[in-house]
Amino acid sequence: MGAWPVFRNFLFGLPAGIFFSTYVGTFAFVEGRSMQPTLNPDSENEDLVFLNRLVVRNRNIQRGDIVTFISPKYPHKIVIKRVIGLSGDVIHTLKYRDPILQVPDNYCWVEGDNPTLSLDSNSYGPIPLDTITAKATCILWPPSRWQSLNSFIPDSRISVESPSALAA
């Protein structure tokens, strides 16, 4: 194979790859234990997840989704947590300065599945929806853990109430 076909493939492939990873989705290894047992359950291996960017572009974020977002504490980092509450929801916080909080418009409340090892909304409050970069939709690696990631709120956190509960 000559140099021209290789260069041509690179010339067309690179923009397509950049477009795909920017607008459609990308892959990322999950570090840490804050999302255990859902992600990285054995601490020895990191899960590789697919991050769907189309869901975020369509603003289709739901309670229970696992999302990545720009960290409010460390803006150079992207972190991964579960959405516990959306705009207008009343949250019974775990260790936040306010024990009960109504999530403001265009914000959401996120928590790790392992609350003892998670730096999340209980530390820094609700996060702006605009900081969400993707939704984790499946585990791709290791092969033994290949699965879709279901959206759910852990039983221990089902405390989302209607806004009228705040007035009571």
mmCIF file with all atom_site columns, C-alpha atoms in Angstrom:
data_model
loop_
_atom_site.group_PDB
_atom_site.id
_atom_site.type_symbol
_atom_site.label_atom_id
_atom_site.label_alt_id
_atom_site.label_comp_id
_atom_site.label_asym_id
_atom_site.label_entity_id
_atom_site.label_seq_id
_atom_site.pdbx_PDB_ins_code
_atom_site.Cartn_x
_atom_site.Cartn_y
_atom_site.Cartn_z
_atom_site.occupancy
_atom_site.B_iso_or_equiv
_atom_site.pdbx_formal_charge
_atom_site.auth_seq_id
_atom_site.auth_comp_id
_atom_site.auth_asym_id
_atom_site.auth_atom_id
_atom_site.pdbx_PDB_model_num
ATOM 1   C CA . MET A 1 1   ? 0.000   0.000   0.000  1.00 0.00 ? 1   MET A CA 1
ATOM 2   C CA . GLY A 1 2   ? 1.375   3.373   -0.995 1.00 0.00 ? 2   GLY A CA 1
ATOM 3   C CA . ALA A 1 3   ? 1.495   6.512   1.084  1.00 0.00 ? 3   ALA A CA 1
ATOM 4   C CA . TRP A 1 4   ? -1.485  8.178   -0.629 1.00 0.00 ? 4   TRP A CA 1
ATOM 5   C CA . PRO A 1 5   ? -4.159  5.618   0.491  1.00 0.00 ? 5   PRO A CA 1
ATOM 6   C CA . VAL A 1 6   ? -2.869  5.751   4.048  1.00 0.00 ? 6   VAL A CA 1
ATOM 7   C CA . PHE A 1 7   ? -2.879  9.548   4.031  1.00 0.00 ? 7   PHE A CA 1
ATOM 8   C CA . ARG A 1 8   ? -6.336  9.624   2.408  1.00 0.00 ? 8   ARG A CA 1
ATOM 9   C CA . ASN A 1 9   ? -7.783  7.258   5.038  1.00 0.00 ? 9   ASN A CA 1
ATOM 10  C CA . PHE A 1 10  ? -6.248  9.360   7.787  1.00 0.00 ? 10  PHE A CA 1
ATOM 11  C CA . LEU A 1 11  ? -7.516  12.577  6.186  1.00 0.00 ? 11  LEU A CA 1
ATOM 12  C CA . PHE A 1 12  ? -11.114 11.308  6.125  1.00 0.00 ? 12  PHE A CA 1
ATOM 13  C CA . GLY A 1 13  ? -11.008 9.082   9.208  1.00 0.00 ? 13  GLY A CA 1
ATOM 14  C CA . LEU A 1 14  ? -9.706  11.632  11.685 1.00 0.00 ? 14  LEU A CA 1
ATOM 15  C CA . PRO A 1 15  ? -12.540 14.164  11.221 1.00 0.00 ? 15  PRO A CA 1
ATOM 16  C CA . ALA A 1 16  ? -15.111 11.354  11.334 1.00 0.00 ? 16  ALA A CA 1
ATOM 17  C CA . GLY A 1 17  ? -13.626 10.072  14.594 1.00 0.00 ? 17  GLY A CA 1
ATOM 18  C CA . ILE A 1 18  ? -13.559 13.541  16.124 1.00 0.00 ? 18  ILE A CA 1
ATOM 19  C CA . PHE A 1 19  ? -17.160 14.153  15.037 1.00 0.00 ? 19  PHE A CA 1
ATOM 20  C CA . PHE A 1 20  ? -18.291 10.811  16.516 1.00 0.00 ? 20  PHE A CA 1
ATOM 21  C CA . SER A 1 21  ? -16.566 11.296  19.869 1.00 0.00 ? 21  SER A CA 1
ATOM 22  C CA . THR A 1 22  ? -17.723 14.911  20.171 1.00 0.00 ? 22  THR A CA 1
ATOM 23  C CA . TYR A 1 23  ? -21.365 14.566  19.134 1.00 0.00 ? 23  TYR A CA 1
ATOM 24  C CA . VAL A 1 24  ? -22.352 10.887  19.318 1.00 0.00 ? 24  VAL A CA 1
ATOM 25  C CA . GLY A 1 25  ? -20.378 9.123   22.012 1.00 0.00 ? 25  GLY A CA 1
ATOM 26  C CA . THR A 1 26  ? -17.055 8.015   23.375 1.00 0.00 ? 26  THR A CA 1
ATOM 27  C CA . PHE A 1 27  ? -15.527 5.447   25.712 1.00 0.00 ? 27  PHE A CA 1
ATOM 28  C CA . ALA A 1 28  ? -13.953 5.990   29.117 1.00 0.00 ? 28  ALA A CA 1
ATOM 29  C CA . PHE A 1 29  ? -12.501 3.964   31.944 1.00 0.00 ? 29  PHE A CA 1
ATOM 30  C CA . VAL A 1 30  ? -14.154 4.673   35.300 1.00 0.00 ? 30  VAL A CA 1
ATOM 31  C CA . GLU A 1 31  ? -11.706 5.300   38.114 1.00 0.00 ? 31  GLU A CA 1
ATOM 32  C CA . GLY A 1 32  ? -12.366 5.003   41.821 1.00 0.00 ? 32  GLY A CA 1
ATOM 33  C CA . ARG A 1 33  ? -14.944 3.396   44.062 1.00 0.00 ? 33  ARG A CA 1
ATOM 34  C CA . SER A 1 34  ? -17.632 6.078   44.354 1.00 0.00 ? 34  SER A CA 1
ATOM 35  C CA . MET A 1 35  ? -20.011 4.220   42.006 1.00 0.00 ? 35  MET A CA 1
ATOM 36  C CA . GLN A 1 36  ? -19.621 0.776   43.587 1.00 0.00 ? 36  GLN A CA 1
ATOM 37  C CA . PRO A 1 37  ? -21.275 -1.696  43.317 1.00 0.00 ? 37  PRO A CA 1
ATOM 38  C CA . THR A 1 38  ? -22.646 -0.561  39.938 1.00 0.00 ? 38  THR A CA 1
ATOM 39  C CA . LEU A 1 39  ? -19.216 0.301   38.479 1.00 0.00 ? 39  LEU A CA 1
ATOM 40  C CA . ASN A 1 40  ? -15.799 -1.106  39.444 1.00 0.00 ? 40  ASN A CA 1
ATOM 41  C CA . PRO A 1 41  ? -17.286 -3.610  41.918 1.00 0.00 ? 41  PRO A CA 1
ATOM 42  C CA . ASP A 1 42  ? -14.023 -5.430  42.646 1.00 0.00 ? 42  ASP A CA 1
ATOM 43  C CA . SER A 1 43  ? -11.662 -2.412  42.867 1.00 0.00 ? 43  SER A CA 1
ATOM 44  C CA . GLU A 1 44  ? -8.977  -4.302  40.929 1.00 0.00 ? 44  GLU A CA 1
ATOM 45  C CA . ASN A 1 45  ? -10.361 -3.651  37.453 1.00 0.00 ? 45  ASN A CA 1
ATOM 46  C CA . GLU A 1 46  ? -11.727 -0.449  35.985 1.00 0.00 ? 46  GLU A CA 1
ATOM 47  C CA . ASP A 1 47  ? -14.910 -0.678  33.951 1.00 0.00 ? 47  ASP A CA 1
ATOM 48  C CA . LEU A 1 48  ? -14.874 0.743   30.431 1.00 0.00 ? 48  LEU A CA 1
ATOM 49  C CA . VAL A 1 49  ? -18.202 2.448   29.706 1.00 0.00 ? 49  VAL A CA 1
ATOM 50  C CA . PHE A 1 50  ? -19.802 3.910   26.616 1.00 0.00 ? 50  PHE A CA 1
ATOM 51  C CA . LEU A 1 51  ? -20.713 7.570   27.099 1.00 0.00 ? 51  LEU A CA 1
ATOM 52  C CA . ASN A 1 52  ? -23.695 8.623   24.997 1.00 0.00 ? 52  ASN A CA 1
ATOM 53  C CA . ARG A 1 53  ? -23.472 12.317  24.111 1.00 0.00 ? 53  ARG A CA 1
ATOM 54  C CA . LEU A 1 54  ? -26.674 12.371  22.018 1.00 0.00 ? 54  LEU A CA 1
ATOM 55  C CA . VAL A 1 55  ? -28.817 11.978  25.130 1.00 0.00 ? 55  VAL A CA 1
ATOM 56  C CA . VAL A 1 56  ? -27.284 15.132  26.596 1.00 0.00 ? 56  VAL A CA 1
ATOM 57  C CA . ARG A 1 57  ? -27.648 17.094  23.368 1.00 0.00 ? 57  ARG A CA 1
ATOM 58  C CA . ASN A 1 58  ? -31.358 16.177  23.388 1.00 0.00 ? 58  ASN A CA 1
ATOM 59  C CA . ARG A 1 59  ? -31.621 17.105  27.100 1.00 0.00 ? 59  ARG A CA 1
ATOM 60  C CA . ASN A 1 60  ? -33.015 13.655  27.829 1.00 0.00 ? 60  ASN A CA 1
ATOM 61  C CA . ILE A 1 61  ? -31.648 13.213  31.360 1.00 0.00 ? 61  ILE A CA 1
ATOM 62  C CA . GLN A 1 62  ? -33.838 11.255  33.792 1.00 0.00 ? 62  GLN A CA 1
ATOM 63  C CA . ARG A 1 63  ? -33.724 10.401  37.490 1.00 0.00 ? 63  ARG A CA 1
ATOM 64  C CA . GLY A 1 64  ? -31.531 7.348   37.947 1.00 0.00 ? 64  GLY A CA 1
ATOM 65  C CA . ASP A 1 65  ? -29.301 7.965   34.906 1.00 0.00 ? 65  ASP A CA 1
ATOM 66  C CA . ILE A 1 66  ? -25.553 7.645   35.362 1.00 0.00 ? 66  ILE A CA 1
ATOM 67  C CA . VAL A 1 67  ? -23.992 10.778  33.894 1.00 0.00 ? 67  VAL A CA 1
ATOM 68  C CA . THR A 1 68  ? -20.608 12.397  33.476 1.00 0.00 ? 68  THR A CA 1
ATOM 69  C CA . PHE A 1 69  ? -20.150 16.083  34.186 1.00 0.00 ? 69  PHE A CA 1
ATOM 70  C CA . ILE A 1 70  ? -17.550 18.746  34.819 1.00 0.00 ? 70  ILE A CA 1
ATOM 71  C CA . SER A 1 71  ? -16.601 18.621  38.497 1.00 0.00 ? 71  SER A CA 1
ATOM 72  C CA . PRO A 1 72  ? -17.628 21.736  40.438 1.00 0.00 ? 72  PRO A CA 1
ATOM 73  C CA . LYS A 1 73  ? -14.637 21.206  42.765 1.00 0.00 ? 73  LYS A CA 1
ATOM 74  C CA . TYR A 1 74  ? -12.055 20.410  40.091 1.00 0.00 ? 74  TYR A CA 1
ATOM 75  C CA . PRO A 1 75  ? -13.154 21.941  36.742 1.00 0.00 ? 75  PRO A CA 1
ATOM 76  C CA . HIS A 1 76  ? -10.390 20.130  34.832 1.00 0.00 ? 76  HIS A CA 1
ATOM 77  C CA . LYS A 1 77  ? -11.938 16.745  35.779 1.00 0.00 ? 77  LYS A CA 1
ATOM 78  C CA . ILE A 1 78  ? -14.936 14.883  34.406 1.00 0.00 ? 78  ILE A CA 1
ATOM 79  C CA . VAL A 1 79  ? -16.693 12.784  37.056 1.00 0.00 ? 79  VAL A CA 1
ATOM 80  C CA . ILE A 1 80  ? -19.429 10.156  36.961 1.00 0.00 ? 80  ILE A CA 1
ATOM 81  C CA . LYS A 1 81  ? -22.446 9.967   39.301 1.00 0.00 ? 81  LYS A CA 1
ATOM 82  C CA . ARG A 1 82  ? -26.124 8.997   39.354 1.00 0.00 ? 82  ARG A CA 1
ATOM 83  C CA . VAL A 1 83  ? -28.899 11.584  38.960 1.00 0.00 ? 83  VAL A CA 1
ATOM 84  C CA . ILE A 1 84  ? -31.053 11.442  42.108 1.00 0.00 ? 84  ILE A CA 1
ATOM 85  C CA . GLY A 1 85  ? -33.225 14.512  41.528 1.00 0.00 ? 85  GLY A CA 1
ATOM 86  C CA . LEU A 1 86  ? -34.141 16.989  38.804 1.00 0.00 ? 86  LEU A CA 1
ATOM 87  C CA . SER A 1 87  ? -35.312 20.602  38.794 1.00 0.00 ? 87  SER A CA 1
ATOM 88  C CA . GLY A 1 88  ? -38.134 21.115  41.298 1.00 0.00 ? 88  GLY A CA 1
ATOM 89  C CA . ASP A 1 89  ? -37.566 17.842  43.183 1.00 0.00 ? 89  ASP A CA 1
ATOM 90  C CA . VAL A 1 90  ? -37.244 17.942  46.963 1.00 0.00 ? 90  VAL A CA 1
ATOM 91  C CA . ILE A 1 91  ? -34.196 15.987  48.131 1.00 0.00 ? 91  ILE A CA 1
ATOM 92  C CA . HIS A 1 92  ? -33.489 14.658  51.599 1.00 0.00 ? 92  HIS A CA 1
ATOM 93  C CA . THR A 1 93  ? -29.729 15.149  51.551 1.00 0.00 ? 93  THR A CA 1
ATOM 94  C CA . LEU A 1 94  ? -27.232 12.850  53.251 1.00 0.00 ? 94  LEU A CA 1
ATOM 95  C CA . LYS A 1 95  ? -24.647 15.293  54.579 1.00 0.00 ? 95  LYS A CA 1
ATOM 96  C CA . TYR A 1 96  ? -25.266 18.587  52.796 1.00 0.00 ? 96  TYR A CA 1
ATOM 97  C CA . ARG A 1 97  ? -25.577 21.812  54.814 1.00 0.00 ? 97  ARG A CA 1
ATOM 98  C CA . ASP A 1 98  ? -29.369 21.753  54.269 1.00 0.00 ? 98  ASP A CA 1
ATOM 99  C CA . PRO A 1 99  ? -31.067 18.473  55.245 1.00 0.00 ? 99  PRO A CA 1
ATOM 100 C CA . ILE A 1 100 ? -33.883 19.126  52.757 1.00 0.00 ? 100 ILE A CA 1
ATOM 101 C CA . LEU A 1 101 ? -33.380 20.993  49.505 1.00 0.00 ? 101 LEU A CA 1
ATOM 102 C CA . GLN A 1 102 ? -35.444 21.813  46.434 1.00 0.00 ? 102 GLN A CA 1
ATOM 103 C CA . VAL A 1 103 ? -33.380 21.393  43.264 1.00 0.00 ? 103 VAL A CA 1
ATOM 104 C CA . PRO A 1 104 ? -33.296 24.745  41.393 1.00 0.00 ? 104 PRO A CA 1
ATOM 105 C CA . ASP A 1 105 ? -34.372 25.151  37.754 1.00 0.00 ? 105 ASP A CA 1
ATOM 106 C CA . ASN A 1 106 ? -31.811 23.840  35.247 1.00 0.00 ? 106 ASN A CA 1
ATOM 107 C CA . TYR A 1 107 ? -29.941 21.903  37.957 1.00 0.00 ? 107 TYR A CA 1
ATOM 108 C CA . CYS A 1 108 ? -29.890 18.309  39.162 1.00 0.00 ? 108 CYS A CA 1
ATOM 109 C CA . TRP A 1 109 ? -28.781 16.433  42.286 1.00 0.00 ? 109 TRP A CA 1
ATOM 110 C CA . VAL A 1 110 ? -26.137 13.725  41.729 1.00 0.00 ? 110 VAL A CA 1
ATOM 111 C CA . GLU A 1 111 ? -24.708 11.104  44.072 1.00 0.00 ? 111 GLU A CA 1
ATOM 112 C CA . GLY A 1 112 ? -22.339 8.174   43.897 1.00 0.00 ? 112 GLY A CA 1
ATOM 113 C CA . ASP A 1 113 ? -23.776 4.723   44.557 1.00 0.00 ? 113 ASP A CA 1
ATOM 114 C CA . ASN A 1 114 ? -21.206 4.328   47.356 1.00 0.00 ? 114 ASN A CA 1
ATOM 115 C CA . PRO A 1 115 ? -22.056 7.335   49.575 1.00 0.00 ? 115 PRO A CA 1
ATOM 116 C CA . THR A 1 116 ? -19.179 6.797   52.008 1.00 0.00 ? 116 THR A CA 1
ATOM 117 C CA . LEU A 1 117 ? -16.609 7.216   49.204 1.00 0.00 ? 117 LEU A CA 1
ATOM 118 C CA . SER A 1 118 ? -18.312 9.768   46.985 1.00 0.00 ? 118 SER A CA 1
ATOM 119 C CA . LEU A 1 119 ? -17.633 13.453  46.439 1.00 0.00 ? 119 LEU A CA 1
ATOM 120 C CA . ASP A 1 120 ? -21.024 14.487  45.045 1.00 0.00 ? 120 ASP A CA 1
ATOM 121 C CA . SER A 1 121 ? -23.932 16.905  45.483 1.00 0.00 ? 121 SER A CA 1
ATOM 122 C CA . ASN A 1 122 ? -23.904 16.174  49.213 1.00 0.00 ? 122 ASN A CA 1
ATOM 123 C CA . SER A 1 123 ? -20.536 17.968  49.216 1.00 0.00 ? 123 SER A CA 1
ATOM 124 C CA . TYR A 1 124 ? -21.013 20.677  46.586 1.00 0.00 ? 124 TYR A CA 1
ATOM 125 C CA . GLY A 1 125 ? -24.772 20.998  46.083 1.00 0.00 ? 125 GLY A CA 1
ATOM 126 C CA . PRO A 1 126 ? -26.839 20.707  42.909 1.00 0.00 ? 126 PRO A CA 1
ATOM 127 C CA . ILE A 1 127 ? -24.997 20.821  39.596 1.00 0.00 ? 127 ILE A CA 1
ATOM 128 C CA . PRO A 1 128 ? -26.036 22.806  36.498 1.00 0.00 ? 128 PRO A CA 1
ATOM 129 C CA . LEU A 1 129 ? -27.545 20.611  33.780 1.00 0.00 ? 129 LEU A CA 1
ATOM 130 C CA . ASP A 1 130 ? -25.258 22.397  31.314 1.00 0.00 ? 130 ASP A CA 1
ATOM 131 C CA . THR A 1 131 ? -22.200 20.762  32.924 1.00 0.00 ? 131 THR A CA 1
ATOM 132 C CA . ILE A 1 132 ? -23.409 17.239  32.039 1.00 0.00 ? 132 ILE A CA 1
ATOM 133 C CA . THR A 1 133 ? -21.283 15.869  29.205 1.00 0.00 ? 133 THR A CA 1
ATOM 134 C CA . ALA A 1 134 ? -22.731 12.370  28.613 1.00 0.00 ? 134 ALA A CA 1
ATOM 135 C CA . LYS A 1 135 ? -24.850 9.504   29.911 1.00 0.00 ? 135 LYS A CA 1
ATOM 136 C CA . ALA A 1 136 ? -23.152 6.169   30.615 1.00 0.00 ? 136 ALA A CA 1
ATOM 137 C CA . THR A 1 137 ? -25.243 3.552   28.827 1.00 0.00 ? 137 THR A CA 1
ATOM 138 C CA . CYS A 1 138 ? -23.289 0.296   29.033 1.00 0.00 ? 138 CYS A CA 1
ATOM 139 C CA . ILE A 1 139 ? -20.205 -1.432  30.389 1.00 0.00 ? 139 ILE A CA 1
ATOM 140 C CA . LEU A 1 140 ? -17.950 -2.681  27.578 1.00 0.00 ? 140 LEU A CA 1
ATOM 141 C CA . TRP A 1 141 ? -14.970 -4.012  29.543 1.00 0.00 ? 141 TRP A CA 1
ATOM 142 C CA . PRO A 1 142 ? -14.105 -6.345  31.149 1.00 0.00 ? 142 PRO A CA 1
ATOM 143 C CA . PRO A 1 143 ? -16.036 -8.839  28.984 1.00 0.00 ? 143 PRO A CA 1
ATOM 144 C CA . SER A 1 144 ? -17.432 -10.594 32.039 1.00 0.00 ? 144 SER A CA 1
ATOM 145 C CA . ARG A 1 145 ? -19.258 -7.360  32.982 1.00 0.00 ? 145 ARG A CA 1
ATOM 146 C CA . TRP A 1 146 ? -20.660 -6.462  29.552 1.00 0.00 ? 146 TRP A CA 1
ATOM 147 C CA . GLN A 1 147 ? -24.133 -5.078  30.240 1.00 0.00 ? 147 GLN A CA 1
ATOM 148 C CA . SER A 1 148 ? -26.485 -2.130  29.799 1.00 0.00 ? 148 SER A CA 1
ATOM 149 C CA . LEU A 1 149 ? -26.595 0.352   32.653 1.00 0.00 ? 149 LEU A CA 1
ATOM 150 C CA . ASN A 1 150 ? -30.137 0.681   33.930 1.00 0.00 ? 150 ASN A CA 1
ATOM 151 C CA . SER A 1 151 ? -31.512 3.929   35.248 1.00 0.00 ? 151 SER A CA 1
ATOM 152 C CA . PHE A 1 152 ? -32.734 3.548   38.815 1.00 0.00 ? 152 PHE A CA 1
ATOM 153 C CA . ILE A 1 153 ? -32.562 5.322   42.124 1.00 0.00 ? 153 ILE A CA 1
ATOM 154 C CA . PRO A 1 154 ? -31.107 3.105   44.882 1.00 0.00 ? 154 PRO A CA 1
ATOM 155 C CA . ASP A 1 155 ? -33.696 2.048   47.484 1.00 0.00 ? 155 ASP A CA 1
ATOM 156 C CA . SER A 1 156 ? -31.736 3.893   50.172 1.00 0.00 ? 156 SER A CA 1
ATOM 157 C CA . ARG A 1 157 ? -32.168 7.172   48.220 1.00 0.00 ? 157 ARG A CA 1
ATOM 158 C CA . ILE A 1 158 ? -35.808 7.031   47.187 1.00 0.00 ? 158 ILE A CA 1
ATOM 159 C CA . SER A 1 159 ? -36.630 10.241  48.984 1.00 0.00 ? 159 SER A CA 1
ATOM 160 C CA . VAL A 1 160 ? -37.590 12.494  46.127 1.00 0.00 ? 160 VAL A CA 1
ATOM 161 C CA . GLU A 1 161 ? -40.816 14.300  46.957 1.00 0.00 ? 161 GLU A CA 1
ATOM 162 C CA . SER A 1 162 ? -43.073 16.794  45.280 1.00 0.00 ? 162 SER A CA 1
ATOM 163 C CA . PRO A 1 163 ? -42.267 20.485  45.762 1.00 0.00 ? 163 PRO A CA 1
ATOM 164 C CA . SER A 1 164 ? -45.339 20.849  48.019 1.00 0.00 ? 164 SER A CA 1
ATOM 165 C CA . ALA A 1 165 ? -43.581 18.688  50.644 1.00 0.00 ? 165 ALA A CA 1
ATOM 166 C CA . LEU A 1 166 ? -41.056 21.489  51.172 1.00 0.00 ? 166 LEU A CA 1
ATOM 167 C CA . ALA A 1 167 ? -43.794 23.858  52.301 1.00 0.00 ? 167 ALA A CA 1
ATOM 168 C CA . ALA A 1 168 ? -45.117 21.392  54.899 1.00 0.00 ? 168 ALA A CA 1
#
